[in-house]
Coordinates of C-alpha atoms in Angstrom, one line a residue:
Chain H
M241 CA 88.3 101.2 79.1
K242 CA 87.7 104.9 79.0
L243 CA 85.6 106.4 81.7
E244 CA 82.3 108.0 80.5
D245 CA 79.7 110.2 82.1
V246 CA 81.0 110.2 85.7
A247 CA 82.0 113.1 87.9
V248 CA 83.4 113.5 91.5
I249 CA 80.5 115.2 93.2
G250 CA 81.8 115.3 96.8
V251 CA 84.9 114.9 98.8
G252 CA 85.7 114.8 102.5
M253 CA 88.5 113.8 104.8
T254 CA 89.8 114.0 108.3
R255 CA 93.0 115.8 108.9
F256 CA 95.6 113.1 108.8
G257 CA 97.5 112.7 112.1
A258 CA 98.2 110.4 115.1
Y259 CA 94.7 109.8 116.6
R260 CA 95.5 107.4 119.4
E261 CA 92.2 108.2 121.2
R262 CA 89.9 108.0 118.1
T263 CA 88.4 104.8 116.6
L264 CA 88.4 103.8 112.9
V265 CA 84.6 104.1 113.0
D266 CA 84.9 107.7 114.2
L267 CA 87.4 108.7 111.6
A268 CA 85.5 107.0 108.8
R269 CA 82.2 108.5 109.8
E270 CA 83.7 112.0 109.8
A271 CA 85.2 111.7 106.3
G272 CA 82.1 110.0 104.9
L273 CA 79.6 112.5 106.2
R274 CA 81.8 115.4 105.0
A275 CA 81.8 113.9 101.5
L276 CA 78.1 113.3 101.4
D277 CA 77.4 116.9 102.6
D278 CA 79.9 118.3 100.0
A279 CA 78.0 116.4 97.3
G280 CA 74.6 117.3 98.7
V281 CA 73.3 113.8 98.7
S282 CA 71.8 111.5 101.3
F283 CA 73.4 108.1 102.1
R284 CA 70.1 106.7 100.7
D285 CA 71.1 107.9 97.3
V286 CA 74.4 105.9 97.3
G287 CA 74.0 102.9 95.0
E288 CA 77.2 101.1 95.7
A289 CA 80.2 101.6 98.0
F290 CA 83.9 100.5 97.8
V291 CA 85.8 100.5 101.1
G292 CA 89.6 100.5 101.3
Y293 CA 91.9 99.7 104.2
M294 CA 95.1 97.6 104.8
Q295 CA 95.4 96.6 108.4
A296 CA 92.0 96.1 110.0
T297 CA 90.3 92.6 110.2
P298 CA 88.2 91.2 107.4
M299 CA 84.7 92.7 107.0
T300 CA 85.6 95.9 108.9
G301 CA 84.5 97.9 105.9
I302 CA 81.0 96.4 105.8
R303 CA 80.6 97.0 109.5
I304 CA 81.8 100.6 109.3
M305 CA 79.4 101.3 106.4
K306 CA 76.5 100.5 108.7
E307 CA 77.4 103.7 110.6
F308 CA 75.9 105.7 107.7
G309 CA 72.6 103.7 107.7
L310 CA 71.3 100.2 106.8
T311 CA 70.1 100.7 103.2
G312 CA 71.1 97.3 101.8
L313 CA 73.5 98.8 99.3
P314 CA 76.3 96.6 97.8
V315 CA 79.6 97.1 99.6
S316 CA 82.9 95.7 98.4
H317 CA 86.4 95.7 100.0
V318 CA 89.4 96.9 98.1
E319 CA 93.0 96.3 99.2
N320 CA 96.0 97.2 97.0
A321 CA 98.5 98.2 99.7
S322 CA 99.5 101.9 99.4
A323 CA 97.4 102.3 96.3
T324 CA 94.2 101.1 98.1
G325 CA 92.4 104.5 98.1
L326 CA 92.9 105.2 94.4
I327 CA 91.7 101.7 93.5
A328 CA 88.5 102.2 95.6
F329 CA 88.1 105.4 93.7
R330 CA 88.7 103.6 90.4
E331 CA 86.1 100.9 91.2
A332 CA 83.5 103.6 92.2
A333 CA 84.2 105.5 88.9
Y334 CA 83.7 102.4 86.8
A335 CA 80.6 101.4 88.8
V336 CA 79.0 104.7 87.7
S337 CA 80.6 104.8 84.2
S338 CA 79.3 101.3 83.4
G339 CA 75.8 102.2 84.4
R340 CA 75.7 99.9 87.4
C341 CA 74.7 102.7 89.7
D342 CA 74.0 106.5 89.6
V343 CA 75.9 107.4 92.8
A344 CA 79.0 105.5 94.2
M345 CA 81.0 106.1 97.3
A346 CA 84.7 105.3 97.8
L347 CA 85.8 105.4 101.5
G348 CA 89.3 104.7 102.9
F349 CA 90.4 104.6 106.5
E350 CA 93.4 103.4 108.5
K351 CA 95.1 103.6 111.9
M352 CA 98.8 103.1 111.1
T353 CA 99.6 104.1 114.7
D354 CA 98.0 100.8 115.8
L355 CA 100.4 98.9 113.6
A356 CA 103.5 100.9 114.7
R357 CA 102.5 100.6 118.4
G358 CA 101.6 96.9 118.1
S359 CA 104.0 94.3 119.4
G360 CA 107.1 96.2 118.2
Q361 CA 107.4 93.4 115.6
G362 CA 105.3 94.8 112.8
R363 CA 105.5 93.3 109.3
G364 CA 109.0 93.4 107.8
V365 CA 110.7 94.0 111.1
G366 CA 111.5 90.6 112.4
R367 CA 113.3 88.0 110.4
D368 CA 110.9 85.2 110.8
T369 CA 110.5 84.5 107.1
I370 CA 112.9 84.7 104.2
D371 CA 110.9 87.6 102.7
S372 CA 110.4 89.8 105.8
V373 CA 113.6 91.7 106.3
I374 CA 113.6 94.6 103.7
L375 CA 111.7 97.7 104.8
P376 CA 110.1 100.2 102.5
A377 CA 112.7 102.8 103.5
A378 CA 115.5 100.5 102.6
Y379 CA 113.9 99.5 99.4
F380 CA 113.4 103.0 98.1
A381 CA 116.9 103.9 99.4
L382 CA 118.2 101.3 96.9
W383 CA 116.6 103.4 94.1
A384 CA 118.3 106.5 95.5
T385 CA 121.8 105.0 95.7
R386 CA 121.5 103.7 92.1
R387 CA 120.3 107.1 90.8
M388 CA 123.1 108.9 92.5
Y389 CA 125.5 106.4 90.8
E390 CA 123.9 106.8 87.3
R391 CA 122.9 110.5 87.3
G392 CA 125.1 112.2 89.8
T393 CA 122.1 113.1 91.9
K394 CA 122.9 114.6 95.3
P395 CA 121.2 114.1 98.7
E396 CA 120.4 117.9 98.3
H397 CA 118.1 117.1 95.5
F398 CA 116.1 114.7 97.6
A399 CA 116.1 117.2 100.5
R400 CA 114.8 119.9 98.2
I401 CA 111.8 117.8 97.3
A402 CA 111.2 117.0 100.9
A403 CA 111.4 120.6 102.0
K404 CA 109.0 121.6 99.2
N405 CA 106.4 119.1 100.4
W406 CA 106.8 119.9 104.1
N407 CA 106.2 123.6 103.2
A408 CA 103.2 122.6 101.1
G409 CA 101.8 120.8 104.2
A410 CA 102.0 124.1 106.1
R411 CA 99.4 125.5 103.6
N412 CA 97.1 122.5 103.9
P413 CA 94.7 122.3 106.9
W414 CA 94.2 118.6 106.2
S415 CA 97.9 117.8 106.3
H416 CA 99.4 115.7 109.1
R417 CA 102.6 117.8 109.2
Q418 CA 102.1 121.5 109.3
P419 CA 105.5 123.0 110.1
D420 CA 105.4 126.4 111.9
H421 CA 108.5 127.6 110.0
V422 CA 109.9 127.4 106.5
V423 CA 111.6 124.0 106.3
T424 CA 115.1 124.2 104.7
I425 CA 117.2 121.7 102.7
E426 CA 119.8 121.9 105.5
E427 CA 117.2 120.9 108.1
V428 CA 116.0 117.9 106.0
L429 CA 119.6 116.7 105.5
A430 CA 120.4 117.1 109.2
S431 CA 117.5 115.0 110.4
P432 CA 118.3 111.4 111.5
K433 CA 119.3 109.0 108.8
V434 CA 116.7 106.3 108.1
A435 CA 118.3 104.3 105.2
E436 CA 121.2 106.0 103.5
P437 CA 120.9 108.4 101.8
L438 CA 117.4 108.9 103.0
T439 CA 116.7 110.9 106.2
A440 CA 113.7 111.0 108.5
M441 CA 112.4 114.2 107.0
M442 CA 112.6 112.7 103.5
S443 CA 110.2 110.0 104.7
C444 CA 106.4 110.0 105.3
P445 CA 105.1 109.9 108.9
V446 CA 103.0 107.2 110.5
S447 CA 99.5 108.6 110.1
D448 CA 95.9 107.8 110.9
G449 CA 92.9 109.1 109.0
A450 CA 90.0 108.7 106.6
A451 CA 89.0 110.1 103.2
C452 CA 86.0 109.8 101.0
A453 CA 84.9 110.6 97.4
I454 CA 81.3 110.5 96.1
L455 CA 80.9 109.9 92.3
A456 CA 77.8 110.3 90.1
R457 CA 76.6 110.7 86.6
K458 CA 77.3 114.2 85.2
D459 CA 73.6 115.2 85.0
L460 CA 73.2 114.5 88.7
A461 CA 76.3 116.5 89.4
R462 CA 75.0 119.5 87.5
R463 CA 71.6 119.3 89.2
L464 CA 73.0 118.9 92.7
R465 CA 75.6 121.7 92.6
P466 CA 74.6 124.1 89.8
G467 CA 77.4 126.5 89.0
R468 CA 80.2 124.3 90.5
P469 CA 82.7 123.2 87.9
L470 CA 82.5 119.5 87.2
V471 CA 85.5 117.3 88.3
V472 CA 85.5 114.5 85.7
P473 CA 87.7 111.4 86.0
L474 CA 88.9 110.7 82.4
S475 CA 91.0 107.6 82.9
S476 CA 92.3 105.3 85.7
S477 CA 94.9 102.7 84.9
L478 CA 96.0 99.9 87.1
Q479 CA 99.0 97.7 86.4
T480 CA 101.0 94.9 88.1
E481 CA 104.6 94.0 87.3
T482 CA 105.9 92.9 83.9
Y483 CA 108.9 90.7 83.6
T484 CA 112.3 91.9 82.3
R485 CA 115.7 90.4 82.9
G486 CA 117.0 91.4 86.3
H487 CA 113.6 91.3 87.9
T488 CA 113.8 91.0 91.7
F489 CA 111.3 88.6 93.0
L490 CA 112.2 88.2 96.7
G491 CA 112.1 91.2 99.0
P492 CA 111.3 94.3 96.9
V493 CA 108.5 96.6 98.1
V494 CA 107.4 97.5 94.6
G495 CA 108.3 96.2 91.3
P496 CA 110.3 97.9 88.5
A497 CA 110.0 101.7 88.3
S498 CA 108.9 101.2 84.7
M499 CA 105.4 100.3 86.1
T500 CA 104.8 104.0 86.6
R501 CA 105.8 104.8 83.0
D502 CA 103.5 102.1 81.6
A503 CA 100.6 103.0 83.8
A504 CA 101.0 106.6 82.8
L505 CA 101.1 105.9 79.1
Q506 CA 97.9 104.0 79.4
A507 CA 96.1 106.7 81.4
Y508 CA 97.3 109.4 79.0
E509 CA 96.1 107.4 76.0
E510 CA 92.7 106.6 77.4
A511 CA 92.2 110.3 78.4
G512 CA 93.4 111.6 75.1
L513 CA 95.9 113.8 77.0
G514 CA 99.6 114.2 77.4
P515 CA 101.9 115.3 80.2
S516 CA 101.9 118.9 78.9
D517 CA 98.1 119.1 79.6
V518 CA 98.5 118.3 83.3
N519 CA 98.5 121.3 85.7
V520 CA 98.9 119.6 89.0
A521 CA 100.3 116.1 90.0
L522 CA 100.0 114.2 93.2
V523 CA 102.4 111.2 93.4
H524 CA 103.6 108.5 95.8
D525 CA 106.4 110.4 97.6
A526 CA 106.6 108.0 100.6
F527 CA 110.3 108.8 100.2
A528 CA 111.5 112.0 98.5
N529 CA 113.7 110.4 95.9
E530 CA 110.6 108.7 94.5
E531 CA 109.1 112.0 93.4
L532 CA 112.3 112.8 91.4
E533 CA 111.9 109.5 89.5
Y534 CA 108.3 110.1 88.8
Y535 CA 109.1 113.5 87.1
E536 CA 110.6 111.4 84.3
L537 CA 108.4 108.3 84.4
L538 CA 105.2 110.3 84.2
G539 CA 106.6 112.2 81.2
F540 CA 107.2 115.7 82.6
C541 CA 110.8 115.7 81.5
A542 CA 113.2 113.4 79.5
P543 CA 115.1 110.6 81.3
G544 CA 118.0 112.2 83.1
D545 CA 116.5 115.7 83.3
A546 CA 114.6 115.4 86.6
E547 CA 117.3 117.1 88.6
K548 CA 117.2 120.1 86.2
L549 CA 113.3 120.3 86.4
L550 CA 113.7 120.4 90.1
E551 CA 116.5 122.9 90.2
E552 CA 114.6 125.2 87.9
G553 CA 111.7 125.2 90.4
E554 CA 109.2 123.8 87.9
T555 CA 107.6 121.4 90.4
E556 CA 107.2 124.1 93.1
P557 CA 103.7 125.5 93.8
R558 CA 104.3 128.3 91.2
G559 CA 106.2 126.2 88.7
R560 CA 105.1 124.8 85.4
I561 CA 103.9 121.5 86.9
P562 CA 103.4 121.7 90.7
F563 CA 103.9 118.4 92.4
N564 CA 102.2 117.3 95.7
T565 CA 100.5 120.7 96.4
D566 CA 98.9 119.2 99.5
G567 CA 102.2 118.2 101.0
G568 CA 102.3 114.7 99.5
L569 CA 102.8 111.6 101.5
I570 CA 105.7 113.2 103.2
A571 CA 103.7 116.0 104.9
R572 CA 99.9 115.4 104.3
G573 CA 100.6 111.8 105.5
H574 CA 100.1 108.3 104.3
P575 CA 97.7 106.2 106.4
G576 CA 97.4 103.6 103.7
G577 CA 93.7 103.0 102.9
P578 CA 92.7 106.7 102.6
T579 CA 95.9 108.1 101.0
G580 CA 94.6 107.9 97.4
L581 CA 91.3 109.5 98.4
A582 CA 93.1 112.4 100.0
Q583 CA 94.8 112.9 96.6
I584 CA 91.3 113.0 95.0
H585 CA 90.2 115.4 97.7
E586 CA 93.1 117.7 96.8
L587 CA 92.5 117.4 93.1
A588 CA 88.8 118.1 93.4
L589 CA 89.5 121.3 95.4
Q590 CA 92.2 122.3 92.9
L591 CA 90.0 121.7 89.9
R592 CA 87.0 123.5 91.5
G593 CA 89.3 126.4 92.3
E594 CA 88.7 126.0 96.1
A595 CA 92.2 125.1 97.2
G596 CA 92.8 128.4 99.0
A597 CA 96.4 129.3 99.7
R598 CA 97.7 126.4 97.7
Q599 CA 95.5 127.0 94.6
V600 CA 97.3 126.4 91.3
E601 CA 96.1 129.2 89.0
G602 CA 93.7 127.9 86.3
A603 CA 94.2 124.3 87.1
R604 CA 92.2 122.2 84.6
V605 CA 93.8 118.8 84.6
G606 CA 95.1 116.9 87.6
L607 CA 97.0 113.6 88.0
A608 CA 97.0 111.2 90.9
H609 CA 99.6 108.4 91.1
L610 CA 100.3 105.7 93.6
V611 CA 102.3 102.6 93.8
G612 CA 101.5 99.8 96.2
G613 CA 103.6 97.0 97.6
G614 CA 103.3 93.6 96.0
S615 CA 103.1 95.4 93.6
V616 CA 100.8 97.7 91.7
C617 CA 100.8 101.1 90.1
T618 CA 97.8 103.4 89.3
V619 CA 97.6 106.6 87.4
N620 CA 94.4 108.7 87.3
L621 CA 93.6 111.8 85.2
L622 CA 90.8 114.2 86.2
R623 CA 89.6 117.3 84.3
R624 CA 87.6 120.4 85.1
E625 CA 84.6 120.8 82.8
Chain M
M84 CA 138.6 70.4 122.4
A85 CA 136.2 72.6 120.5
A86 CA 132.5 72.5 121.2
P87 CA 130.6 70.4 118.6
E88 CA 129.0 72.4 115.9
R89 CA 125.3 72.8 116.1
T90 CA 123.1 71.6 113.2
W91 CA 122.1 74.4 110.8
V92 CA 118.6 74.5 109.4
P93 CA 117.4 77.0 106.8
I94 CA 114.8 79.7 107.8
E95 CA 112.8 78.3 104.9
P96 CA 113.7 75.2 102.8
G97 CA 114.3 75.5 99.1
F98 CA 116.1 78.8 98.8
F99 CA 119.8 78.0 99.5
T100 CA 122.2 75.1 100.2
I101 CA 123.9 74.5 103.6
P102 CA 127.2 72.9 102.8
S103 CA 128.2 70.1 105.2
D104 CA 131.7 71.6 105.3
R105 CA 131.1 75.1 106.7
K106 CA 134.2 76.4 105.0
E107 CA 132.5 75.9 101.6
T108 CA 130.4 78.6 100.0
P109 CA 126.6 78.1 100.0
R110 CA 124.6 78.4 96.7
L111 CA 121.2 79.9 96.0
L112 CA 118.6 77.6 94.5
G113 CA 117.0 78.8 91.3
S114 CA 115.1 77.5 88.3
R115 CA 115.8 77.5 84.6
C116 CA 113.0 77.4 82.1
A117 CA 113.1 74.2 80.0
A118 CA 111.6 76.0 77.0
C119 CA 113.3 79.5 76.9
G120 CA 116.2 79.1 79.2
E121 CA 115.5 82.1 81.4
V122 CA 116.8 81.7 85.0
F123 CA 115.0 82.7 88.2
F124 CA 115.5 83.1 91.9
P125 CA 113.8 81.9 93.9
R126 CA 112.6 78.7 92.3
R127 CA 109.4 78.7 90.4
P128 CA 107.5 76.0 88.5
I129 CA 106.1 78.4 85.8
C130 CA 108.4 80.5 83.7
A131 CA 107.7 84.3 84.3
R132 CA 109.0 85.1 80.8
C133 CA 107.4 82.5 78.4
L134 CA 104.9 81.0 80.8
G135 CA 106.3 77.5 80.1
R136 CA 105.3 75.0 82.8
E137 CA 108.5 73.1 83.0
T138 CA 111.5 74.4 84.9
V139 CA 114.6 72.6 86.2
D140 CA 116.4 73.3 89.5
V141 CA 119.8 75.0 89.1
P142 CA 122.3 76.2 91.8
L143 CA 123.2 79.9 91.4
G144 CA 126.1 82.2 92.2
P145 CA 127.7 82.1 94.7
R146 CA 129.3 85.4 93.4
G147 CA 127.7 88.4 91.8
T148 CA 128.0 92.2 91.3
L149 CA 126.5 94.8 93.6
Y150 CA 123.8 96.7 91.7
T151 CA 122.7 99.0 94.5
W152 CA 122.9 99.2 98.3
T153 CA 121.8 101.1 101.4
Y154 CA 122.5 101.0 105.1
T155 CA 119.4 101.0 107.3
H156 CA 119.5 102.8 110.6
F157 CA 115.8 102.4 111.6
P158 CA 114.8 98.7 111.3
L159 CA 111.2 99.5 112.3
F160 CA 109.5 101.5 109.5
G161 CA 109.0 105.1 110.5
S162 CA 108.7 104.5 114.2
R163 CA 111.4 103.9 116.7
R164 CA 115.2 103.7 116.7
A165 CA 116.8 100.3 116.5
D166 CA 118.1 98.9 119.7
A167 CA 121.2 97.4 118.0
G168 CA 122.7 99.4 115.1
G169 CA 121.6 99.0 111.5
Y170 CA 122.3 96.7 108.6
G171 CA 123.2 96.8 104.9
V172 CA 120.7 95.9 102.2
G173 CA 121.5 95.5 98.6
Q174 CA 120.7 94.0 95.2
V175 CA 123.2 91.6 93.7
D176 CA 123.3 90.7 90.0
L177 CA 124.1 87.0 89.5
P178 CA 125.9 85.9 86.3
E179 CA 123.0 83.6 85.4
G180 CA 120.6 86.7 85.2
P181 CA 118.6 87.1 88.4
R182 CA 119.0 90.2 90.6
V183 CA 118.8 89.1 94.3
Q184 CA 117.8 91.5 97.1
A185 CA 119.3 90.6 100.5
V186 CA 120.9 91.7 103.6
L187 CA 124.6 92.6 103.3
S188 CA 127.3 92.0 105.9
G189 CA 129.6 95.0 106.7
G190 CA 129.3 98.5 108.0
P191 CA 127.9 101.6 106.3
G192 CA 131.2 102.4 104.6
A193 CA 131.8 98.9 103.2
F194 CA 129.8 99.0 99.9
R195 CA 130.2 100.4 96.5
I196 CA 128.2 99.7 93.3
G197 CA 130.0 97.3 91.0
M198 CA 131.9 95.5 93.7
E199 CA 132.1 91.7 93.8
M200 CA 129.9 90.0 96.4
E201 CA 129.8 86.5 97.7
L202 CA 127.0 84.5 99.3
E203 CA 127.3 83.5 103.0
L204 CA 125.1 82.2 105.7
E205 CA 124.2 84.0 108.9
V206 CA 122.9 82.4 112.1
L207 CA 119.7 84.2 113.2
R208 CA 118.6 82.4 116.3
E209 CA 118.3 79.0 118.0
N210 CA 115.1 76.9 117.5
S211 CA 113.4 74.8 120.1
K212 CA 115.4 71.7 119.1
G213 CA 118.7 73.5 119.8
E214 CA 119.4 73.9 116.1
E215 CA 120.7 77.1 114.6
V216 CA 118.4 78.8 112.1
V217 CA 120.3 80.4 109.2
I218 CA 119.5 82.9 106.4
F219 CA 121.6 83.9 103.4
R220 CA 123.3 87.3 102.9
F221 CA 126.0 88.7 100.7
R222 CA 129.4 90.1 101.8
P223 CA 131.9 92.1 99.8
V224 CA 134.7 89.9 98.4
V225 CA 137.3 92.5 99.0
E226 CA 136.5 94.9 101.8
P227 CA 137.9 98.4 101.7
G228 CA 141.2 98.8 103.7
G229 CA 141.2 95.0 104.3
A230 CA 139.1 95.5 107.4
K231 CA 136.9 92.7 108.4

């Protein structure tokens, strides 16, 4: 279903990072208040809220929402693994688009450092069940090895993407990783191996943080912030796995890569746009080789041409289609629940022309993509109006 | 006189066989759809292809072809270095159709796409009854340089 008459009227986030001394409540409050203030609305105006996180206990979202006030608003939890934040955004967009409320809030928060610190036996580490042994790094490394075999891709290609995203992080004040020097391909390749051929610097960090988006009808958006360009969600697709021969049921982190292609086709069709209309793309680069695959699966080049697109610099900040201008998961960070809402934060700033040193000139259409373990894929298209 | 063999129990029942003769190769336990014939691992009562509700149990493998692989150096995602080395992970295409993701036995230089792999069992730990808990993995049928 096409989204109608809805705009992103406010965004806010904490810088992502390792916040061992800060609570989830504290992080969520900071991001939420920033988004409300950016929108120019009171929490009393919010008609419905969608809260996304992966690790905290049940009902944490409802308890945290009480921080903003006890207005009796409907609150629902959303959890779709790494895609959680974008699905909270999707639900908020449809809540407004369907006429259920005038203003909706999508809030994501997470402390991944709690998980990593934990017992040292976090999910997927031990071998206590038949399905618990394959880690995300290993899973995406399986993609990388196969691509090297099929396409002749080199580790240097993955390293070039990682370096690009690290260096984007240096220009983003909200980024977890903000390197104090220009990160080189050689430096990425020389970092410790995680799962061959992936290295530590080709992998996202363990991050904490929160991010929030406020959505409302377009007339409210115009009245609240006259003169500010409207950031309009046009489509938001969500898919789970489809079956083809050779499907791997036991152990994979996400399903077939074709999920991204199918979710993108649906999002483009509903928005009435194609890849050539997109000016900035934010994707699930938990591991650098994923971004290379998504160049093709999102339609920015033909199958087999991703290495060429990369080598020609087309996905660099000044290229034809800049990818992960905020540093992506690799630099900006990937705390889980808020990750997708950090993407919406970046797209809102880009489409409003407020992205500062990382502004893509004349950006009119932005794309946000995430995959989530289990698995799901979501592609979202937003336009400046 | 050799010590008596301990009893082997699967980490979870219903995924693989444990041959009574340990020299025999174990098999994976799959399902074939009674309506369309598609084969799945692990077992499932509903066909993922035609949604038919009748499947029959079939043993799979034990050999297949390595589709892709990696060697993991950091068992704990993004955090701390492993205490004890790493391990191989791969996906193996079985002749019946399923692609199976599993741990591989062998060092980081042992694998190449397209090589023949065979199922084997690995002892993970001892349980409170003194039995040995086993899981399946794949090993290269011919290891480079004949090294074991």
